[in-house]
mmCIF file of C-alpha atoms and ligand atoms in Angstrom:
data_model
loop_
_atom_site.group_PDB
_atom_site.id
_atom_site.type_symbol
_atom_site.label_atom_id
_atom_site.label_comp_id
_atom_site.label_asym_id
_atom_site.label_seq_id
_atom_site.Cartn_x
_atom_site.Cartn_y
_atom_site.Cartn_z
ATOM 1 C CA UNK Q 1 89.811 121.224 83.027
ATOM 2 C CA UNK Q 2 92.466 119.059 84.521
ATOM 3 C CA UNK Q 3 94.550 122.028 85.053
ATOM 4 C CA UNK Q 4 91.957 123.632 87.170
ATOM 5 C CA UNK Q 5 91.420 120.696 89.061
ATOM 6 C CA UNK Q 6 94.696 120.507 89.837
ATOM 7 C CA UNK Q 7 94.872 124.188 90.806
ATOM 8 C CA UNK Q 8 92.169 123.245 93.284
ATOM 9 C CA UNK Q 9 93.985 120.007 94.612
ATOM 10 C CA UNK Q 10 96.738 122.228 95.411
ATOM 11 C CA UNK Q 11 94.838 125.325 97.164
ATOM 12 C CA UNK Q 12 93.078 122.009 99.634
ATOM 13 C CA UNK Q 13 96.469 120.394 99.866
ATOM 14 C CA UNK Q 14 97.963 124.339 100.847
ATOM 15 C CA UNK Q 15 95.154 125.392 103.137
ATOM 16 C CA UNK Q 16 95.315 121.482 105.218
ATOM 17 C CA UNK Q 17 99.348 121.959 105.116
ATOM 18 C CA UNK Q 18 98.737 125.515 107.039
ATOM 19 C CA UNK Q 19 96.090 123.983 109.264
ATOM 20 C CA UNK Q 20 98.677 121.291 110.166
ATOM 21 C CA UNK Q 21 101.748 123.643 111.016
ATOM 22 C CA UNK Q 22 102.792 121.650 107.879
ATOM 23 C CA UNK Q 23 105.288 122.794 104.575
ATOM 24 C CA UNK Q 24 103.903 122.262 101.575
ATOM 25 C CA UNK Q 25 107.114 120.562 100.310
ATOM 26 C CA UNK Q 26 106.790 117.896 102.632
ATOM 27 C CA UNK Q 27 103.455 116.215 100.857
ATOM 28 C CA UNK Q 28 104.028 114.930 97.782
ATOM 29 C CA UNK Q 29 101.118 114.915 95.792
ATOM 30 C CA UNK Q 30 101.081 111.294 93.240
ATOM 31 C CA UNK Q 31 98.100 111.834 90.660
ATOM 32 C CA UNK Q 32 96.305 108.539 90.581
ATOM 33 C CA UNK Q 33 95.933 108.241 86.493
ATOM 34 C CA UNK Q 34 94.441 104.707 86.391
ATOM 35 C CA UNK Q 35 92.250 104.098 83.845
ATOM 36 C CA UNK Q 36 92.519 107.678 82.235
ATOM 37 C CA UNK Q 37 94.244 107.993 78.787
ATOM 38 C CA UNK Q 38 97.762 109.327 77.953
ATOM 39 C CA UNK Q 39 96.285 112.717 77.083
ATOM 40 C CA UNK Q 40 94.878 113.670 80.168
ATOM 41 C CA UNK Q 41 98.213 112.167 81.960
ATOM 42 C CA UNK Q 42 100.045 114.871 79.245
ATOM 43 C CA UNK Q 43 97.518 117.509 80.732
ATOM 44 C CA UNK Q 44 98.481 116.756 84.296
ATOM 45 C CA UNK Q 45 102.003 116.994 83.454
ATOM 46 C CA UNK Q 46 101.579 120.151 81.331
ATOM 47 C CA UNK Q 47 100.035 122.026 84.344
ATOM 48 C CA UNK Q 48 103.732 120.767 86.051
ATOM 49 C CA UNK Q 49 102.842 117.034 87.813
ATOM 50 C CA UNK Q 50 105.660 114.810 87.889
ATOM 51 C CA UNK Q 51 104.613 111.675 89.963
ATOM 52 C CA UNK Q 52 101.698 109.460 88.462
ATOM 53 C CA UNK Q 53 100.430 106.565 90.526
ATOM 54 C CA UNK Q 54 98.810 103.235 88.471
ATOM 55 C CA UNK Q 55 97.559 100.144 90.259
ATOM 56 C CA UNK Q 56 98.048 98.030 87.029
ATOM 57 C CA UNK Q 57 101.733 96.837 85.669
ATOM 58 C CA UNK Q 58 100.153 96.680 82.661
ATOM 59 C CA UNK Q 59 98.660 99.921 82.075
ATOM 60 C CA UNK Q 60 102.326 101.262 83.250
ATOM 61 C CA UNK Q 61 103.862 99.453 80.641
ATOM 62 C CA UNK Q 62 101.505 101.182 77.937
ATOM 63 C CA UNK Q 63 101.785 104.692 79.197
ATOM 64 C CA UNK Q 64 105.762 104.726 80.310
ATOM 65 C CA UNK Q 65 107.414 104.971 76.412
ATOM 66 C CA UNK Q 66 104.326 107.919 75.774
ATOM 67 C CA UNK Q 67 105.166 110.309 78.502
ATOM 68 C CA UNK Q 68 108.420 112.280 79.418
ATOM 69 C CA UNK Q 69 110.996 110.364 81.006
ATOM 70 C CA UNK Q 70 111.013 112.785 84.374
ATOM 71 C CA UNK Q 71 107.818 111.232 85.191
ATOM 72 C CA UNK Q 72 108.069 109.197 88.134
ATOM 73 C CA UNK Q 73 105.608 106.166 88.077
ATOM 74 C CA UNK Q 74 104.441 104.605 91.385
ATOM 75 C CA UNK Q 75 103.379 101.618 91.770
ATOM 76 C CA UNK Q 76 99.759 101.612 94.379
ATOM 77 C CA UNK Q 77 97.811 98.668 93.312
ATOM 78 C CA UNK Q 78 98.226 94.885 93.861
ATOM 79 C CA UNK Q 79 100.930 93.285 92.874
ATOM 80 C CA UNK Q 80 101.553 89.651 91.646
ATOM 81 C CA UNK Q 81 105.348 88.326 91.557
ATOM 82 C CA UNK Q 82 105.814 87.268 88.452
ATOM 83 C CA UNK Q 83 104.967 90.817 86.871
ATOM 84 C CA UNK Q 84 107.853 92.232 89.152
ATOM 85 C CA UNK Q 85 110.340 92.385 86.691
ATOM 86 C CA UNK Q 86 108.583 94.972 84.085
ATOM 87 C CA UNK Q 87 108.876 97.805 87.224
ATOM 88 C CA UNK Q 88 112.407 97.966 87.784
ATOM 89 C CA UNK Q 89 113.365 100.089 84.451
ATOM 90 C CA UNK Q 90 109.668 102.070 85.225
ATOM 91 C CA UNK Q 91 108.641 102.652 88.781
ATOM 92 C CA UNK Q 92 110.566 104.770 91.561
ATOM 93 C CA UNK Q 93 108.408 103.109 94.032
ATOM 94 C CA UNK Q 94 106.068 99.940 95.022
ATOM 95 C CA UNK Q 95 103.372 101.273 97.832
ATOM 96 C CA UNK Q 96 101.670 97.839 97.950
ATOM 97 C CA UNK Q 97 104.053 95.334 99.823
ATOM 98 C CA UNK Q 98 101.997 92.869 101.889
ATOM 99 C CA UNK Q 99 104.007 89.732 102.134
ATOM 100 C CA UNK Q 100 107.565 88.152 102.234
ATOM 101 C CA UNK Q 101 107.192 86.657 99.204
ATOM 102 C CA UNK Q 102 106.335 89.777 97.250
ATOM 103 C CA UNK Q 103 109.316 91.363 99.075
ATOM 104 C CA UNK Q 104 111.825 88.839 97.890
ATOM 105 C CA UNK Q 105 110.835 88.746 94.543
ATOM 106 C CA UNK Q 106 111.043 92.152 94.060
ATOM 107 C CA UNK Q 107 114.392 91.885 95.785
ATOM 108 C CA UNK Q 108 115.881 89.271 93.671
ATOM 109 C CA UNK Q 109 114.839 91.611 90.504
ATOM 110 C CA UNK Q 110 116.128 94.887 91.527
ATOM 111 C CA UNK Q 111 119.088 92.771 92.341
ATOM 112 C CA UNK Q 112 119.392 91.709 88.654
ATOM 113 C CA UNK Q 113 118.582 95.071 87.412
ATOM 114 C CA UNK Q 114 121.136 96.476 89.779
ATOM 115 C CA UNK Q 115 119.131 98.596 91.441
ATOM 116 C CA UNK Q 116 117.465 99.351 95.011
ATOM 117 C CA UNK Q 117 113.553 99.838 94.711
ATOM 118 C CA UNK Q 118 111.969 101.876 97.149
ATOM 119 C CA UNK Q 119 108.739 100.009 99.119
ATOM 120 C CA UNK Q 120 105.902 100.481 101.506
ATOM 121 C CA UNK Q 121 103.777 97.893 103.675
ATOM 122 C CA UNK Q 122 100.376 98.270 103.168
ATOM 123 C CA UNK Q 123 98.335 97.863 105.868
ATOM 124 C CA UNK Q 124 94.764 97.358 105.508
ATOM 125 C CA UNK Q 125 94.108 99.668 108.202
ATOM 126 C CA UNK Q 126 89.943 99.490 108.492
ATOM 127 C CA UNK Q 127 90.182 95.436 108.281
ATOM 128 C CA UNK Q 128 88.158 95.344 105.875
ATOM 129 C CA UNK Q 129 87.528 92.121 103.907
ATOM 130 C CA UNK Q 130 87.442 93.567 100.918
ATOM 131 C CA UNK Q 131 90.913 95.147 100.703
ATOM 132 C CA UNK Q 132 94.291 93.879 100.327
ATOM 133 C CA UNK Q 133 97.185 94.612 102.968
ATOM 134 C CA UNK Q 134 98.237 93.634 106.570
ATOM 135 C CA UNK Q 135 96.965 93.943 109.514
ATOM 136 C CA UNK Q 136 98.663 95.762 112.422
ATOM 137 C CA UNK Q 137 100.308 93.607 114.182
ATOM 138 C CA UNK Q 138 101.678 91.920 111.409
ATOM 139 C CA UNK Q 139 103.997 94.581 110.042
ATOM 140 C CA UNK Q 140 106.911 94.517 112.440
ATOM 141 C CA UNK Q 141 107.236 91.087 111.873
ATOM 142 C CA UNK Q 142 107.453 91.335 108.292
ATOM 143 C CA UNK Q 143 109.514 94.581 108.522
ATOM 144 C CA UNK Q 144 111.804 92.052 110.352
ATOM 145 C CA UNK Q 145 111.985 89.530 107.969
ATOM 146 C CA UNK Q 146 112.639 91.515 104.989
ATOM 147 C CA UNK Q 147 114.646 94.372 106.343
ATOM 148 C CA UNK Q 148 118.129 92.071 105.325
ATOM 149 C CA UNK Q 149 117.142 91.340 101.543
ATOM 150 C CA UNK Q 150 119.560 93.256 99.421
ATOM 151 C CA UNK Q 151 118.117 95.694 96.529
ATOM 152 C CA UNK Q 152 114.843 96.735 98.727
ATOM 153 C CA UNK Q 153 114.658 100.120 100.994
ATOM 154 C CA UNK Q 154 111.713 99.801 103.447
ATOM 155 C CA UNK Q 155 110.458 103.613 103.265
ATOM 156 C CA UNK Q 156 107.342 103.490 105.067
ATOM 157 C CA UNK Q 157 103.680 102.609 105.184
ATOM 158 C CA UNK Q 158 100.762 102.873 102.625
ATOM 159 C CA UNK Q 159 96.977 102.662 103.467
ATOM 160 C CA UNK Q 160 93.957 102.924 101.382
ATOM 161 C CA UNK Q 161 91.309 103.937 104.127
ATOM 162 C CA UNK Q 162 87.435 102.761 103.603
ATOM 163 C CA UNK Q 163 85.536 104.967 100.954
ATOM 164 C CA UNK Q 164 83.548 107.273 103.061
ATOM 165 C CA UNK Q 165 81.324 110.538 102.744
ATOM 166 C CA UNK Q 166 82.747 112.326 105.966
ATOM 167 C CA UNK Q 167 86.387 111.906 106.117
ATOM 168 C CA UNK Q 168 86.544 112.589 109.564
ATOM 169 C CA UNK Q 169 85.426 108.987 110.116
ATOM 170 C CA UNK Q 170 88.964 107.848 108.821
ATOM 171 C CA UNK Q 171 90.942 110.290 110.882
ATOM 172 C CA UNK Q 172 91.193 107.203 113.437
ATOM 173 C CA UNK Q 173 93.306 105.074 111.060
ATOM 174 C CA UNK Q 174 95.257 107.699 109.366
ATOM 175 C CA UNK Q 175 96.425 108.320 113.095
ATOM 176 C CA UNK Q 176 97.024 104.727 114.338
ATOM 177 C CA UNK Q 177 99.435 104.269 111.022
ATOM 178 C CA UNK Q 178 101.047 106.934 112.004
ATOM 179 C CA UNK Q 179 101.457 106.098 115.457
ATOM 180 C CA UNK Q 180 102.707 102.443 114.231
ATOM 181 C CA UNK Q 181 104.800 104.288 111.508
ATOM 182 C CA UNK Q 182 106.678 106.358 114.454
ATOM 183 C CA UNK Q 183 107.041 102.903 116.676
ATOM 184 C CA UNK Q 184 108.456 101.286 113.826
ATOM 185 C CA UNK Q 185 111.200 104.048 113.170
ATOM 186 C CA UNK Q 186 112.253 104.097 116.943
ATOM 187 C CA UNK Q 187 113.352 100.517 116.478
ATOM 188 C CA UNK Q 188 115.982 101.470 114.273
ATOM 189 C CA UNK Q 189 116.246 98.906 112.304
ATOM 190 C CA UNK Q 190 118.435 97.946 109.937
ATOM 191 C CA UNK Q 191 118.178 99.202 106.599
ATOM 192 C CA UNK Q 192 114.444 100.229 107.526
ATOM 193 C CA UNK Q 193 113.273 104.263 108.054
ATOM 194 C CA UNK Q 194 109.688 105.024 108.011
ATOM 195 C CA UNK Q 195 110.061 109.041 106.608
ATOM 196 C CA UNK Q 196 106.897 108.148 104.113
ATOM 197 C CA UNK Q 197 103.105 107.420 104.913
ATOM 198 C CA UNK Q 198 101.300 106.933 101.678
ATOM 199 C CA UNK Q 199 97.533 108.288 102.902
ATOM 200 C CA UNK Q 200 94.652 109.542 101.564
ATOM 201 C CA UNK Q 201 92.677 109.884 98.520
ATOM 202 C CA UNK Q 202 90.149 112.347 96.959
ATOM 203 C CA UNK Q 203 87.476 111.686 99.760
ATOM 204 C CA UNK Q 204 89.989 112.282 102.868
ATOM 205 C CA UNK Q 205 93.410 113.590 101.413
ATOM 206 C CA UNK Q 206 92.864 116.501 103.472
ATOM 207 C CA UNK Q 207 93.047 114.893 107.167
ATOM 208 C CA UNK Q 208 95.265 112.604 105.392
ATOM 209 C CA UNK Q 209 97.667 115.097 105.621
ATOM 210 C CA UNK Q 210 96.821 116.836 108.824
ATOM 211 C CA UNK Q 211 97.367 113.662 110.652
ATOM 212 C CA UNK Q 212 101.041 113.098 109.038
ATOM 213 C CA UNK Q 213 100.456 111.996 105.407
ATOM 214 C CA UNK Q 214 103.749 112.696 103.540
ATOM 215 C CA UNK Q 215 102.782 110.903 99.966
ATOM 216 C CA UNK Q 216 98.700 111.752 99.403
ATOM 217 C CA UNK Q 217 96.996 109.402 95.766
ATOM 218 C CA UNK Q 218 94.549 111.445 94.562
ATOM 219 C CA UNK Q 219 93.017 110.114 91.520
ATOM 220 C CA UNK Q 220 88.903 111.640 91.324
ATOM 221 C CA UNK Q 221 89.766 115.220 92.182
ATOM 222 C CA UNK Q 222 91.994 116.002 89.224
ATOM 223 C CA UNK Q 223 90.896 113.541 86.352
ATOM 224 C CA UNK Q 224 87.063 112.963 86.897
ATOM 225 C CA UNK Q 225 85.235 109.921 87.780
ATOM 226 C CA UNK Q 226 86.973 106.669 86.343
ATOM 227 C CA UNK Q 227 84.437 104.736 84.273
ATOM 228 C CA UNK Q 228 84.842 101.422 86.019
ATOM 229 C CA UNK Q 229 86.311 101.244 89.352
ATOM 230 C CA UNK Q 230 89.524 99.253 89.714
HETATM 231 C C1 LIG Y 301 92.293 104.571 92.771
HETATM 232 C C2 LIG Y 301 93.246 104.711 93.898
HETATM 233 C C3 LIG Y 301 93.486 105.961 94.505
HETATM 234 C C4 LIG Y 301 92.790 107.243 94.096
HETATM 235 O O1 LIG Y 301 91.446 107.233 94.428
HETATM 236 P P1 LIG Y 301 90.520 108.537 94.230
HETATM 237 O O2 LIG Y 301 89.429 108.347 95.209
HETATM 238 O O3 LIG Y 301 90.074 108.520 92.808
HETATM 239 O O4 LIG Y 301 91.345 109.743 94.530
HETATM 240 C C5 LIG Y 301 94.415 106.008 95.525
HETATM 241 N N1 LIG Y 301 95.088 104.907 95.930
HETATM 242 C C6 LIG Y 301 94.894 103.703 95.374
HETATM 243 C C7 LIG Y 301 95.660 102.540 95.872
HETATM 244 C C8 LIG Y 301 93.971 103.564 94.342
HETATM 245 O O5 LIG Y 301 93.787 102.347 93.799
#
């Protein structure tokens, strides 16, 4: 079942990569596993997945000692400071960074860990009340005031776009994050390159990627509908 799901992730993710002029190697596909047990992650990386996304610390914690250790766990959901520290020997990457203080505490751990953790701004690019992440026009400053802190590589930009029946609706802000994402980079800044967007889900992963997504969460399409949503 998840197998077959997956096989028909990959044929939409193929068929919107041709339609964009676009490799297939250059969208990563993370399989949102939230929620779901350990199994059906073991299914997922039977049929050959490698990157699962979780939104919780916690349930990243529970799963990390049951799975291979090739898996590569990414961090998408909100993040509070003080559980920081249990991602540095777990995650390859935090998609959620919305404020300086965030960004400084997970500098000061990967620091201690002696590491550099990969990060993404989220911007909450609908402005919607509802969702967690920064507006436009604050990202470059941010970006700016982070860029220096030691153990943290700014990689790009994350978005979780409204939930929508027609995907075309959120074509608009999966182009104006790219557009910021390609203003950003031309400032060449300092320790800061913008070669990721983290965009679209199951609804929209498709003009997700025709509009420049290079890291796509899709969590529905492969595991089934999560019992609760988080
Ligand atoms: C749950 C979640 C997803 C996946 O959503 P689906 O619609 O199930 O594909 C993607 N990104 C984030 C941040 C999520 O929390």
């Amino acid at each position: 079942m998840i197998a077959n799901n997956i096989q028909s992730v990959e044929k939409r993710i193929a068929e919107a990569c041709r339609r964009a002029g676009r490799s297939r190697e250059d969208v990563t596909l993370i399989c949102v596993t939230k929620t779901m047990p350990v199994e059906d992650l073991q299914q997922a990386y039977d049929a050959g997945q490698r990157c699962f996304g979780e939104n919780r610390v916690q349930e990243i914690i529970e799963k990390y000692p049951q799975l291979p250790p090739d898996v590569q766990w990414h961090m998408i959901g909100h993040l509070q400071r003080n559980k920081v520290k249990y991602l540095m020997d777990r995650a390859v990457m935090v998609h959620s960074v919305d404020s300086a203080p965030l960004a400084q505490a997970i500098s000061r751990e990967a620091v201690k860990a002696g590491r550099i953790m990969d990060i993404l701004l989220e911007v909450n690019a609908a402005g919607e009340e509802s969702k967690f992440g920064l507006g436009y026009g604050d990202v470059l400053p941010l970006i700016r005031e982070i860029a220096p802190l030691p153990g943290i590589r700014i990689c790009g930009l994350m978005t979780v776009a409204p939930y929508t029946e027609d995907p075309e609706t959120n074509r608009v802000f999966f182009k104006k994050l790219r557009e910021l994402s390609v203003d950003i980079g031309q400032r060449c800044i300092d320790n800061v390159s913008m070669h990721i967007l983290s965009m679209g889900m199951t609804g929209d992963f498709e003009v997700a990627i025709e509009e420049g997504a290079t890291h796509i969460r899709v969590g529905t399409a492969i595991f089934g509908q999560r019992n609760y949503p988080v």
